[in-house]
DNA sequence: CCTGATCAATCGCAAAACGGTATCAATGCT
DNA sequence: AGCATTGATACCGTTTTGCGATTGATCAGG
């Protein structure tokens, strides 16, 4: 019965079968039958049959007014669904770790996303990398920007944006601040501030393993959550610490960043989502980031 | 595309093709194709195909929410149209002349109508008989209760409720108030209050003609619109006047009603509407009145 | 590791819905 | 009277829709 509605609306608006048929691009007899069926199923006449032509009656006017709204709402519903499917409306809950937004490519991609898809609710959720992996699997975020660990990719899809590593942050004026080559063996006397294991168990373990490989055991004074915090503690002169290479240029005045030659913990900052369950909005964001680094 | 909506809603609510197919009383493969067609035409997937079963995706949720409303509104629209066709909702503009509502059969039918069709807006419009005939033809009222003149029935349909005639209203204590038989010849000295010609040209002319037939020419003191007014003027002793027989029992204390033997102007109080264009609500009212007098 | 159960997708065929042309009956206009 | 217009009807071909059988993939249980 629903399928008869567009036919009826056409006839109701024209109050003339021929013009309505032309508008619908069908022949007039077909239209006559559609209307007859509709009237039969409704159990009510919708038009008064005049000796010449037809005119809407009371029931017809009711159905014209109500039915027109139904058609319009259906059109809107289809458009909204299509836009949702294309990722032009909806919600994107995007996890990001403490450093992700500091990369110009990421920041500018997010600005571009906002501009291009103003009807998408972009919810930026700061979360440690570990929490993002859990959040993706639990469905509490739709995509994440975080350090991807090769052992943890099961069920996730995505691509790398930035390849990163660690630099040593030293207070300006520290005895090693101006040394040529630094290696782990130079750091046995230092007190370290270390990224917390709760933030990223896997990354933490890899850092420790990289030290152990060189026979080095860091003297960990305190654990802390973000690179920002590490830098401010280092600036105060209390300790030294490793921060991602990407912090270069963002360090405060009292801090210098130096490469440690025999300490490398390669990290990949990825945009990731649950494999096969990426909402369209996430794909739109991916499309904006993809050109910036390989897929 | 509209026709696919009920299929989609069923699958969306069940998130399971088999149960949805059972609910729709069709086979599962047919349903699969309906959904595929809808997805193709929308240009957006509506379900995530899981290894086992399906689940609504973002676009699907949007269409489920919007589409469900569309279906519900369509159902309501159909019901409203059907009820309008049955005369259960809508508006009935009913003209009535000054005496119509004084008949118990009419008053009780209107009460019954209100009770039985509470969703019909019953608009009671007091109008002289003449104005009602014009109003019906102009479409300003849907039906009328008035004195039908045989010469004026063209294009109208309806049936008679009451057959009426005129009585003479006299002030109590009038010299003729207690006379046995009255005839027009007794009234040559009287001053008359007379129904206005603007209220009913045809009726006015018939009354004058009935007088002339008997060689009587009424001494018309003033013209006036309603029988109520006639009675109150008569009660004041200023004049005498003819009022419909139906006023018997409704006359004020100072007035007596007497038959004038040789003065008869038969009137038919009809319920009438435009032939072939009676709205369903008018038919409902007619059905309540019809049993009371012949059709 | 097999077996049966479950679920959506695909295939082939039949029925129903739908649309088109030709025509009719009634009416209005010239 | 003759012609144009309007909606209704009749008949026929095409498209859509539905069904049954089957497949392919996955999951649960022994």
XYZ file of C-alpha atoms (C1' of nucleotides) in Angstrom:
650
model
C 0.000 0.000 0.000
C 2.922 2.241 0.768
C 4.039 1.950 -2.835
C 0.826 3.581 -4.009
C 1.533 6.754 -2.110
C 3.705 8.572 -4.679
C 1.097 7.882 -7.346
C -1.656 9.266 -5.189
C 0.296 12.361 -4.245
C 0.893 13.123 -7.901
C -2.787 12.830 -8.769
C -3.801 14.718 -5.637
C -1.536 17.610 -6.504
C -2.602 17.756 -10.127
C -6.251 16.782 -9.575
C -5.922 15.399 -13.080
C -4.945 11.870 -14.065
C -3.295 12.732 -17.359
C -0.991 15.421 -16.027
C -0.146 13.249 -13.033
C 0.634 10.333 -15.326
C 2.890 12.551 -17.413
C 4.668 13.724 -14.283
C 5.197 10.132 -13.179
C 6.202 9.164 -16.714
C 3.629 6.386 -16.882
C 0.437 5.996 -18.899
C -2.880 7.206 -17.551
C -4.628 3.796 -17.334
C -1.903 2.407 -15.091
C -2.360 5.356 -12.802
C -6.128 4.901 -12.714
C -5.605 1.365 -11.479
C -3.085 2.375 -8.819
C -5.573 4.831 -7.385
C -8.426 2.339 -7.542
C -6.327 -0.204 -5.663
C -5.415 2.339 -3.045
C -9.027 3.365 -2.571
C -10.102 -0.232 -2.306
C -7.481 -1.106 0.268
C -8.136 2.030 2.301
C -11.851 1.413 2.124
C -12.439 5.038 1.265
C -12.816 7.059 -1.892
C -10.138 9.677 -2.259
C -11.556 11.605 -5.195
C -14.999 12.705 -6.225
C -15.540 11.544 -9.779
C -17.067 14.487 -11.568
C -18.681 14.161 -14.981
C -15.522 15.786 -16.262
C -12.355 15.021 -14.315
C -11.885 14.365 -10.624
C -11.612 16.384 -7.444
C -10.082 15.528 -4.075
C -12.634 14.795 -1.405
C -12.274 15.095 2.339
C -10.429 11.794 2.814
C -8.195 12.641 -0.138
C -7.230 15.991 1.315
C -6.316 14.315 4.590
C -4.150 11.754 2.836
C -2.573 14.363 0.586
C -1.441 16.496 3.513
C -0.261 13.603 5.665
C 1.150 11.618 2.766
C 3.192 14.469 1.409
C 4.936 14.791 4.727
C 5.571 11.041 4.736
C 7.210 11.204 1.321
C 9.363 14.152 2.268
C 10.445 12.508 5.472
C 11.319 9.356 3.605
C 13.458 11.301 1.160
C 15.270 12.954 4.004
C 15.718 9.595 5.718
C 17.332 8.153 2.589
C 19.623 11.117 2.217
C 20.664 10.922 5.824
C 21.327 7.191 5.539
C 23.370 7.705 2.379
C 25.373 10.478 4.012
C 25.923 8.333 7.076
C 27.132 5.582 4.775
C 29.514 8.013 3.121
C 30.820 9.190 6.470
C 29.475 12.693 6.011
C 27.378 12.636 9.133
C 27.699 10.703 12.331
C 30.211 10.582 15.130
C 33.917 9.798 15.188
C 35.380 8.953 18.568
C 39.102 9.258 17.932
C 41.595 8.136 20.505
C 45.028 9.781 20.462
C 48.086 9.400 22.601
C 49.922 12.319 24.140
C 52.170 13.039 21.192
C 49.905 12.335 18.216
C 48.447 15.823 17.859
C 51.904 17.390 17.914
C 52.614 16.186 14.395
C 51.661 18.879 11.910
C 50.394 16.276 9.442
C 47.971 14.956 12.035
C 46.852 18.344 13.283
C 46.265 19.683 9.793
C 44.417 16.536 8.748
C 42.062 16.962 11.693
C 41.491 20.608 10.810
C 40.763 19.573 7.237
C 38.393 16.854 8.476
C 36.436 19.354 10.542
C 36.177 21.708 7.589
C 35.159 19.070 5.116
C 32.705 17.159 7.309
C 31.153 19.788 9.575
C 28.206 17.479 10.339
C 30.410 14.800 11.860
C 30.735 15.017 15.599
C 34.495 14.616 16.099
C 35.143 13.506 19.646
C 38.866 13.638 20.457
C 39.673 11.299 23.301
C 43.147 11.441 24.882
C 44.136 7.896 25.854
C 47.399 6.019 26.297
C 48.237 3.684 23.412
C 47.420 0.610 25.470
C 43.990 1.947 26.396
C 43.290 2.733 22.760
C 43.870 -0.837 21.671
C 41.454 -1.984 24.372
C 38.991 0.777 23.490
C 38.923 -0.215 19.847
C 38.177 -3.820 20.703
C 35.552 -2.797 23.263
C 33.930 -0.401 20.824
C 34.388 2.681 22.987
C 36.368 4.458 20.257
C 36.031 4.221 16.480
C 39.675 4.823 15.570
C 42.922 5.588 17.329
C 46.193 7.403 16.850
C 48.768 5.533 18.866
C 52.038 3.649 18.880
C 51.243 0.335 17.293
C 53.062 -2.678 18.637
C 53.632 -5.440 16.044
C 52.547 -8.062 18.573
C 49.237 -6.309 19.162
C 47.858 -5.882 15.656
C 45.510 -8.895 15.752
C 42.047 -7.786 14.699
C 43.163 -4.254 13.970
C 43.761 -2.543 10.647
C 45.385 0.744 9.825
C 48.545 2.316 8.531
C 51.636 4.067 9.796
C 51.813 7.844 9.886
C 55.142 8.461 11.539
C 58.149 6.304 12.375
C 59.512 7.418 15.702
C 62.232 6.578 18.209
C 63.540 7.865 21.505
C 65.861 10.760 22.332
C 67.381 11.418 25.699
C 66.173 14.581 27.382
C 68.833 16.276 29.544
C 68.750 19.450 31.604
C 70.721 22.230 29.925
C 74.135 22.335 31.529
C 74.101 18.642 32.350
C 77.532 17.085 32.139
C 76.511 15.045 29.098
C 74.598 17.800 27.344
C 77.483 18.714 25.087
C 79.208 15.361 24.701
C 79.675 14.149 21.150
C 78.371 10.619 20.945
C 76.239 9.316 23.760
C 75.715 5.664 24.543
C 73.893 3.813 27.274
C 77.132 3.078 29.110
C 77.444 6.827 29.791
C 74.171 6.797 31.697
C 74.818 4.341 34.517
C 75.014 7.155 37.081
C 71.866 8.922 35.920
C 68.498 8.860 37.610
C 65.713 8.238 35.104
C 62.152 9.305 34.747
C 60.496 6.560 32.770
C 57.221 6.204 30.887
C 54.797 4.319 33.078
C 54.228 0.662 32.413
C 50.486 1.184 32.791
C 50.487 3.444 29.788
C 52.034 0.895 27.493
C 53.080 -2.423 28.837
C 54.533 -3.610 25.560
C 56.467 -0.444 24.835
C 57.802 -0.371 28.379
C 59.038 -3.905 28.042
C 60.688 -3.155 24.710
C 62.557 -0.193 26.213
C 63.779 -2.282 29.101
C 64.792 -5.059 26.712
C 66.727 -2.601 24.534
C 68.684 -1.514 27.601
C 69.300 -5.046 28.820
C 70.600 -5.971 25.362
C 73.435 -3.509 25.958
C 73.938 -4.691 29.491
C 72.387 -1.521 30.824
C 69.934 -1.298 33.677
C 68.383 2.145 34.066
C 68.124 3.637 37.495
C 64.434 4.475 37.426
C 63.610 7.271 39.873
C 59.924 7.670 38.984
C 57.375 6.624 36.415
C 55.210 9.149 34.674
C 52.542 9.194 32.016
C 53.237 11.637 29.187
C 56.190 13.000 27.282
C 55.140 16.509 28.292
C 55.487 15.582 31.913
C 58.823 13.941 31.286
C 60.143 17.126 29.722
C 58.993 19.359 32.576
C 60.542 17.058 35.148
C 63.798 16.986 33.203
C 63.735 20.773 32.954
C 63.637 20.945 36.743
C 66.940 19.053 36.849
C 65.660 16.160 38.952
C 66.298 13.430 36.413
C 66.853 12.574 32.766
C 64.434 10.668 30.530
C 63.599 9.348 27.110
C 61.011 11.121 24.967
C 59.883 10.455 21.422
C 61.977 11.967 18.683
C 58.918 13.822 17.604
C 59.295 16.100 20.620
C 62.294 17.732 18.909
C 61.526 21.387 18.628
C 58.841 21.246 21.306
C 61.234 20.923 24.244
C 61.219 23.705 26.892
C 64.136 26.074 27.254
C 65.976 24.211 29.994
C 66.087 20.913 28.120
C 68.290 19.528 25.363
C 67.492 16.378 23.368
C 70.287 14.061 22.367
C 70.450 10.802 20.440
C 71.774 7.805 22.342
C 73.682 5.837 19.727
C 73.073 2.317 20.962
C 69.515 2.776 22.210
C 66.817 2.403 19.620
C 63.199 1.424 20.190
C 61.498 2.021 16.837
C 57.861 2.999 17.212
C 55.152 3.381 14.600
C 52.503 6.016 15.161
C 49.473 4.465 13.418
C 45.959 5.389 12.598
C 44.123 2.174 13.423
C 40.626 0.755 13.643
C 38.950 -2.587 14.153
C 39.559 -4.632 11.035
C 36.423 -4.787 8.914
C 34.401 -2.636 11.293
C 35.686 0.823 10.474
C 32.763 3.242 10.425
C 32.622 5.310 7.253
C 33.662 8.405 9.154
C 36.889 6.664 10.071
C 37.497 5.874 6.430
C 37.037 9.540 5.579
C 39.652 10.491 8.146
C 41.946 7.782 6.829
C 41.583 9.167 3.329
C 42.803 12.528 4.562
C 45.815 11.060 6.299
C 46.730 8.343 3.861
C 48.395 10.513 1.211
C 50.850 11.809 3.830
C 52.566 8.495 4.411
C 52.336 5.054 2.859
C 49.198 2.934 3.386
C 12.575 2.373 -3.138
C 9.795 3.275 -0.760
C 8.445 -0.257 -1.035
C 11.681 -1.663 0.364
C 11.288 0.179 3.628
C 9.070 -2.290 5.505
C 11.430 -5.121 4.588
C 14.403 -3.182 5.848
C 12.701 -2.205 9.092
C 11.891 -5.833 9.797
C 15.481 -6.940 9.261
C 16.818 -3.947 11.163
C 14.686 -4.745 14.163
C 15.495 -8.434 14.152
C 19.108 -8.119 12.984
C 18.456 -11.535 11.538
C 17.207 -12.343 8.054
C 15.389 -15.541 8.919
C 13.335 -14.142 11.768
C 12.576 -11.033 9.729
C 11.480 -13.173 6.799
C 9.215 -15.171 9.079
C 7.723 -11.963 10.440
C 7.074 -10.714 6.907
C 5.771 -14.134 5.889
C 8.181 -14.407 2.970
C 11.189 -16.610 2.360
C 14.658 -15.541 3.408
C 16.238 -15.325 -0.082
C 13.613 -12.851 -1.267
C 14.378 -10.696 1.709
C 18.086 -10.855 1.022
C 17.465 -9.442 -2.447
C 15.190 -6.671 -1.193
C 17.905 -5.495 1.148
C 20.590 -5.752 -1.511
C 18.485 -3.662 -3.872
C 17.890 -1.063 -1.202
C 21.581 -0.885 -0.383
C 22.457 -0.564 -4.046
C 19.967 2.222 -4.668
C 20.934 4.094 -1.528
C 24.588 3.708 -2.390
C 25.340 2.672 1.164
C 25.618 -0.571 3.075
C 23.070 -0.856 5.848
C 24.408 -3.940 7.582
C 27.830 -5.227 8.452
C 28.060 -8.787 7.184
C 29.635 -10.727 10.006
C 31.029 -14.207 9.560
C 27.853 -15.319 11.310
C 24.770 -13.186 10.728
C 24.524 -9.457 10.183
C 24.582 -6.336 12.300
C 23.247 -2.853 11.626
C 25.943 -0.358 10.795
C 25.853 3.404 11.208
C 23.839 4.111 8.059
C 21.463 1.302 8.943
C 20.817 2.709 12.392
C 20.036 6.087 10.875
C 17.599 4.563 8.406
C 16.031 2.342 11.050
C 15.244 5.278 13.313
C 14.034 7.592 10.565
C 12.310 4.852 8.599
C 10.372 3.541 11.544
C 8.873 6.967 12.059
C 8.005 7.129 8.364
C 6.159 3.813 8.554
C 4.281 4.797 11.660
C 3.288 8.120 10.175
C 2.105 6.415 7.047
C -0.048 4.042 9.054
C -1.575 6.935 10.902
C -2.134 8.799 7.637
C -4.013 5.809 6.214
C -6.127 5.471 9.320
C -6.954 9.146 9.311
C -7.888 9.043 5.626
C -10.084 5.996 6.188
C -11.773 7.627 9.148
C -12.277 10.814 7.155
C -13.823 8.696 4.414
C -16.139 7.125 6.966
C -17.109 10.513 8.361
C -15.555 9.806 11.749
C -13.213 12.755 11.645
C -13.397 16.056 9.867
C -15.670 19.039 10.058
C -19.391 19.405 9.585
C -20.633 22.939 8.985
C -24.338 22.583 9.577
C -26.708 25.421 8.780
C -29.973 25.561 10.716
C -32.845 27.972 10.705
C -34.290 29.496 13.822
C -36.729 26.709 14.604
C -34.792 23.607 13.561
C -33.108 22.953 16.905
C -36.382 23.208 18.781
C -37.520 19.852 17.479
C -36.577 17.155 19.982
C -35.739 14.736 17.178
C -33.208 17.175 15.767
C -31.716 18.178 19.087
C -31.354 14.585 20.242
C -29.853 13.546 16.901
C -27.242 16.258 17.249
C -26.458 15.158 20.789
C -26.135 11.603 19.554
C -23.884 12.765 16.713
C -21.563 14.543 19.105
C -21.376 11.516 21.324
C -20.791 9.051 18.519
C -18.301 11.128 16.501
C -16.369 13.148 19.071
C -13.561 13.773 16.579
C -15.815 15.587 14.148
C -15.792 19.318 14.529
C -19.521 20.126 14.462
C -19.924 23.764 13.549
C -23.554 24.871 14.032
C -24.286 27.878 11.868
C -27.572 29.727 12.382
C -28.762 30.952 8.970
C -32.122 31.782 7.414
C -33.398 29.090 5.040
C -32.659 31.202 2.009
C -29.058 31.787 3.087
C -28.587 28.061 3.645
C -29.586 27.200 0.095
C -27.040 29.736 -1.135
C -24.431 28.539 1.372
C -24.760 24.937 0.233
C -24.241 25.907 -3.387
C -21.327 28.190 -2.482
C -19.737 25.481 -0.337
C -19.760 27.541 2.860
C -21.809 24.900 4.673
C -21.826 21.144 4.266
C -25.462 20.494 5.125
C -28.464 22.484 6.235
C -31.627 22.170 8.306
C -34.181 24.506 6.736
C -37.568 24.873 5.146
C -37.161 23.386 1.708
C -39.127 25.025 -1.059
C -40.120 22.635 -3.865
C -39.041 25.174 -6.471
C -35.560 25.402 -4.993
C -34.459 21.797 -4.835
C -32.371 21.848 -8.025
C -28.940 20.462 -7.270
C -29.813 19.631 -3.700
C -30.561 16.313 -2.078
C -31.952 15.450 1.299
C -35.103 14.344 3.076
C -37.905 15.783 5.136
C -37.759 15.695 8.914
C -40.869 17.564 9.881
C -43.957 18.767 8.040
C -44.922 22.125 9.412
C -47.483 24.883 8.954
C -48.384 28.213 10.530
C -50.360 29.052 13.639
C -51.518 32.477 14.609
C -49.920 33.886 17.728
C -52.213 36.146 19.777
C -51.663 37.989 23.034
C -53.502 36.330 25.892
C -56.791 38.170 26.371
C -57.012 39.172 22.725
C -60.593 39.361 21.499
C -59.997 36.331 19.260
C -58.017 34.287 21.724
C -60.960 32.200 22.804
C -63.011 32.153 19.591
C -63.880 28.699 18.228
C -62.884 28.633 14.592
C -60.665 31.368 13.245
C -60.425 32.310 9.596
C -58.539 35.009 7.713
C -61.642 37.122 7.390
C -61.563 37.612 11.175
C -58.168 39.260 10.936
C -58.762 42.259 8.690
C -58.503 44.668 11.633
C -55.314 43.157 13.032
C -51.849 44.575 12.727
C -49.351 41.878 11.750
C -45.756 41.188 12.484
C -44.520 39.212 9.485
C -41.470 37.089 8.715
C -39.027 39.194 6.744
C -38.821 38.660 3.005
C -35.043 38.708 3.208
C -35.102 35.566 5.328
C -37.071 33.569 2.818
C -38.269 35.191 -0.328
C -40.081 32.102 -1.550
C -41.788 31.381 1.761
C -42.818 35.020 2.129
C -44.372 34.966 -1.292
C -46.239 31.748 -0.546
C -47.683 33.239 2.643
C -48.864 36.341 0.806
C -50.282 34.172 -1.970
C -52.205 32.038 0.537
C -53.760 35.203 1.943
C -54.575 36.658 -1.449
C -56.233 33.380 -2.441
C -58.785 34.048 0.273
C -59.096 37.687 -0.662
C -57.187 38.689 2.448
C -54.479 41.342 2.578
C -52.607 41.412 5.881
C -51.947 44.701 7.511
C -48.200 44.308 7.982
C -46.939 46.525 10.797
C -43.326 45.303 10.811
C -41.121 42.616 9.425
C -38.879 40.543 11.641
C -36.453 37.666 11.330
C -37.166 34.784 13.700
C -40.145 33.065 15.229
C -38.693 33.812 18.680
C -38.822 37.486 17.952
C -42.338 37.228 16.598
C -43.490 35.605 19.835
C -41.926 38.188 22.077
C -43.430 41.025 20.057
C -46.849 39.363 20.184
C -46.478 38.886 23.936
C -46.028 42.632 24.298
C -49.470 43.112 22.711
C -48.258 45.269 19.808
C -49.363 42.944 17.032
C -50.277 39.388 16.059
C -48.253 37.093 13.825
C -47.843 33.690 12.266
C -45.307 31.276 13.672
C -44.532 27.691 12.725
C -46.702 25.035 14.310
C -43.589 23.607 15.833
C -43.506 26.514 18.275
C -46.467 24.970 20.089
C -45.452 24.449 23.665
C -42.541 26.908 23.377
C -44.727 30.022 23.454
C -44.219 32.503 26.316
C -46.858 32.937 28.976
C -48.651 35.931 27.449
C -49.204 34.275 24.075
C -51.731 31.783 22.730
C -51.407 29.897 19.445
C -54.478 29.267 17.340
C -55.087 27.530 14.029
C -56.491 29.696 11.254
C -58.768 27.350 9.343
C -58.377 28.715 5.846
C -54.694 29.664 6.044
C -52.271 26.864 5.278
C -48.705 27.208 4.010
C -47.246 23.718 4.305
C -43.519 23.719 4.968
C -41.046 20.883 4.980
C -38.135 21.097 7.394
C -35.428 19.201 5.512
C -31.915 18.043 6.095
C -30.283 18.853 2.767
C -26.893 18.852 1.077
C -25.467 19.370 -2.378
C -26.503 16.425 -4.486
C -23.578 14.085 -4.999
C -21.204 16.175 -2.925
C -22.254 15.284 0.597
C -19.175 14.863 2.756
C -19.133 11.597 4.683
C -19.773 13.450 7.925
C -23.060 14.709 6.487
C -24.012 11.162 5.617
C -23.333 10.120 9.183
C -25.651 12.832 10.454
C -28.274 11.873 7.880
C -28.083 8.272 9.080
C -28.942 9.434 12.597
C -31.918 11.496 11.436
C -33.245 9.295 8.658
C -35.057 6.715 10.816
C -37.203 9.492 12.314
C -39.082 10.299 9.123
C -39.205 8.912 5.610
C -36.245 9.312 3.209
C 38.929 -33.434 13.964
C 34.603 -34.489 12.478
C 29.381 -33.650 12.424
C 25.340 -31.322 12.562
C 23.265 -26.809 13.047
C 22.824 -22.125 11.627
C 22.993 -18.128 8.689
C 23.226 -15.380 4.609
C 23.878 -15.648 -0.352
C 22.917 -17.610 -4.986
C 20.214 -20.047 -8.641
C 16.214 -21.354 -11.401
C 11.518 -20.995 -11.998
C 6.576 -19.388 -11.280
C 3.270 -15.932 -9.925
C 1.996 -11.338 -9.166
C 2.524 -6.563 -9.934
C 3.140 -3.159 -13.147
C 3.196 -0.611 -17.401
C 1.826 0.125 -22.295
C -1.512 0.394 -26.317
C -6.030 0.440 -27.972
C -10.545 1.528 -26.978
C -14.838 3.048 -24.647
C -18.293 6.114 -22.438
C -19.422 10.509 -20.870
C -19.048 15.260 -21.243
C -17.951 19.962 -22.793
C -16.794 23.175 -26.459
C -17.240 25.039 -31.081
C -23.460 17.687 -34.992
C -18.552 17.015 -34.585
C -14.416 17.090 -32.142
C -11.493 17.251 -28.099
C -10.904 15.916 -23.379
C -11.312 12.971 -19.298
C -11.270 8.843 -16.684
C -12.400 3.784 -17.057
C -11.794 -0.801 -19.155
C -9.636 -4.665 -21.827
C -5.764 -7.082 -23.259
C -0.908 -8.127 -23.528
C 4.192 -7.974 -22.596
C 7.784 -6.899 -19.074
C 9.527 -6.384 -14.565
C 9.353 -7.338 -9.947
C 8.699 -10.340 -6.303
C 8.514 -14.699 -4.077
C 9.568 -19.679 -3.364
C 12.222 -23.943 -3.058
C 16.579 -26.002 -3.353
C 21.258 -25.418 -2.682
C 25.851 -23.471 -1.465
C 29.558 -21.646 1.397
C 31.005 -20.284 5.596
C 31.053 -20.588 10.517
C 30.115 -22.294 15.017
C 29.085 -25.649 18.831
C 29.511 -30.216 20.601
C 31.220 -34.808 20.818
